[in-house]
Amino acid sequence: GDEILEEVVDAFVSRTLSAGDTLCEQGVPCDAFYIVAQGKVGEYRATPGKDSPVPRPDAPRSKVREICAGESYGDSALYADLTESEADDYYPSTCVAASPVVVLMLRGDAFAK
């Protein structure tokens, strides 16, 4: 059992963000799962464009929630290949560091192994 746990831990990459840094953008292909290790991340959503999952640059964004240490985001990156829905292929919102943040990132293709 320990070998599997070590493989999972090794698959995660640590990223450090400053307050105001963008972690991921709404409408961009969802390729990574994140766990907030330290700090807080604000999650914001705008109305998507008419022909695209990406919102217009001037579209107003509303705050969905604050993602705190120990919470995760982007889990659809882990199973996007398993679902029929194209909505799962894109980040549903934009995440911005609300403070200095450390996240653990797991790329979706690392999980597929």
Short mmCIF file of C-alpha atoms in Angstrom, two decimals:
data_model
loop_
_atom_site.label_atom_id
_atom_site.label_comp_id
_atom_site.label_asym_id
_atom_site.label_seq_id
_atom_site.Cartn_x
_atom_site.Cartn_y
_atom_site.Cartn_z
CA GLY A 1 0.00 0.00 0.00
CA ASP A 2 2.87 2.41 0.74
CA GLU A 3 4.17 2.24 -2.86
CA ILE A 4 0.84 3.49 -4.19
CA LEU A 5 0.77 6.34 -1.67
CA GLU A 6 4.32 7.32 -2.61
CA GLU A 7 3.40 7.35 -6.32
CA VAL A 8 0.43 9.63 -5.61
CA VAL A 9 2.53 11.99 -3.47
CA ASP A 10 5.29 12.07 -6.12
CA ALA A 11 2.74 12.95 -8.81
CA PHE A 12 1.83 16.20 -7.04
CA VAL A 13 3.87 19.32 -7.84
CA SER A 14 4.02 22.25 -5.43
CA ARG A 15 3.32 25.75 -6.81
CA THR A 16 3.68 29.03 -4.91
CA LEU A 17 1.53 32.02 -5.87
CA SER A 18 1.55 35.63 -4.71
CA ALA A 19 -1.68 37.41 -3.82
CA GLY A 20 -3.43 38.35 -7.07
CA ASP A 21 -1.80 35.60 -9.15
CA THR A 22 -4.18 33.55 -11.31
CA LEU A 23 -4.18 29.81 -10.70
CA CYS A 24 -6.48 28.88 -13.60
CA GLU A 25 -8.85 30.60 -16.03
CA GLN A 26 -12.51 29.87 -16.66
CA GLY A 27 -13.07 28.19 -20.03
CA VAL A 28 -9.48 27.00 -20.38
CA PRO A 29 -9.00 23.21 -20.73
CA CYS A 30 -9.02 21.64 -17.28
CA ASP A 31 -5.69 19.83 -17.12
CA ALA A 32 -4.85 19.86 -13.41
CA PHE A 33 -6.37 19.19 -9.99
CA TYR A 34 -5.33 21.48 -7.14
CA ILE A 35 -5.26 21.16 -3.36
CA VAL A 36 -4.69 24.40 -1.46
CA ALA A 37 -1.92 23.65 1.06
CA GLN A 38 -1.56 27.17 2.48
CA GLY A 39 -3.43 30.43 2.05
CA LYS A 40 -6.75 31.20 0.36
CA VAL A 41 -7.87 31.22 -3.27
CA GLY A 42 -10.90 33.15 -4.54
CA GLU A 43 -13.09 31.37 -7.11
CA TYR A 44 -14.87 33.66 -9.61
CA ARG A 45 -17.34 32.90 -12.38
CA ALA A 46 -18.55 34.93 -15.36
CA THR A 47 -21.17 34.13 -18.00
CA PRO A 48 -19.40 32.14 -20.75
CA GLY A 49 -19.20 33.53 -24.27
CA LYS A 50 -21.93 32.64 -26.78
CA ASP A 51 -19.79 30.28 -28.86
CA SER A 52 -17.05 29.52 -26.36
CA PRO A 53 -16.63 28.34 -22.77
CA VAL A 54 -14.33 31.36 -22.26
CA PRO A 55 -16.13 34.48 -20.97
CA ARG A 56 -15.70 37.79 -22.79
CA PRO A 57 -12.87 39.86 -21.23
CA ASP A 58 -15.39 42.51 -20.13
CA ALA A 59 -17.89 40.02 -18.67
CA PRO A 60 -18.56 40.79 -14.99
CA ARG A 61 -17.29 38.14 -12.59
CA SER A 62 -18.94 37.18 -9.34
CA LYS A 63 -17.23 35.46 -6.43
CA VAL A 64 -18.39 31.87 -6.00
CA ARG A 65 -16.47 30.96 -2.86
CA GLU A 66 -13.14 31.09 -1.10
CA ILE A 67 -11.06 27.92 -1.31
CA CYS A 68 -9.14 27.48 1.94
CA ALA A 69 -6.20 25.29 2.98
CA GLY A 70 -7.16 21.62 2.72
CA GLU A 71 -9.80 22.22 0.05
CA SER A 72 -9.47 21.29 -3.62
CA TYR A 73 -10.40 22.53 -7.09
CA GLY A 74 -10.38 21.13 -10.63
CA ASP A 75 -11.35 17.54 -9.88
CA SER A 76 -12.87 17.18 -13.35
CA ALA A 77 -9.26 17.08 -14.67
CA LEU A 78 -9.06 13.65 -13.06
CA TYR A 79 -12.03 12.18 -14.88
CA ALA A 80 -12.65 14.39 -17.94
CA ASP A 81 -11.68 11.50 -20.22
CA LEU A 82 -14.25 9.26 -18.54
CA THR A 83 -17.30 11.49 -19.06
CA GLU A 84 -19.28 12.35 -22.16
CA SER A 85 -19.83 15.95 -21.06
CA GLU A 86 -17.61 18.50 -22.76
CA ALA A 87 -18.31 20.88 -19.85
CA ASP A 88 -15.98 18.75 -17.73
CA ASP A 89 -13.12 19.52 -20.13
CA TYR A 90 -12.92 23.19 -19.05
CA TYR A 91 -12.41 25.01 -15.77
CA PRO A 92 -15.85 26.26 -14.69
CA SER A 93 -14.39 29.36 -13.01
CA THR A 94 -11.27 31.46 -12.56
CA CYS A 95 -9.19 31.03 -9.40
CA VAL A 96 -7.06 33.88 -8.06
CA ALA A 97 -4.79 33.80 -5.01
CA ALA A 98 -6.36 35.92 -2.24
CA SER A 99 -3.14 35.73 -0.21
CA PRO A 100 0.28 34.14 -0.67
CA VAL A 101 -0.68 30.57 -1.56
CA VAL A 102 0.96 27.17 -1.85
CA VAL A 103 -0.99 24.66 -3.93
CA LEU A 104 -0.33 21.03 -4.74
CA MET A 105 -1.00 20.39 -8.41
CA LEU A 106 -1.76 17.02 -9.98
CA ARG A 107 -1.90 17.02 -13.76
CA GLY A 108 -4.82 15.04 -15.15
CA ASP A 109 -2.53 12.94 -17.33
CA ALA A 110 -0.51 11.91 -14.25
CA PHE A 111 -3.68 10.46 -12.75
CA ALA A 112 -4.45 8.45 -15.89
CA LYS A 113 -1.42 6.17 -15.35
#
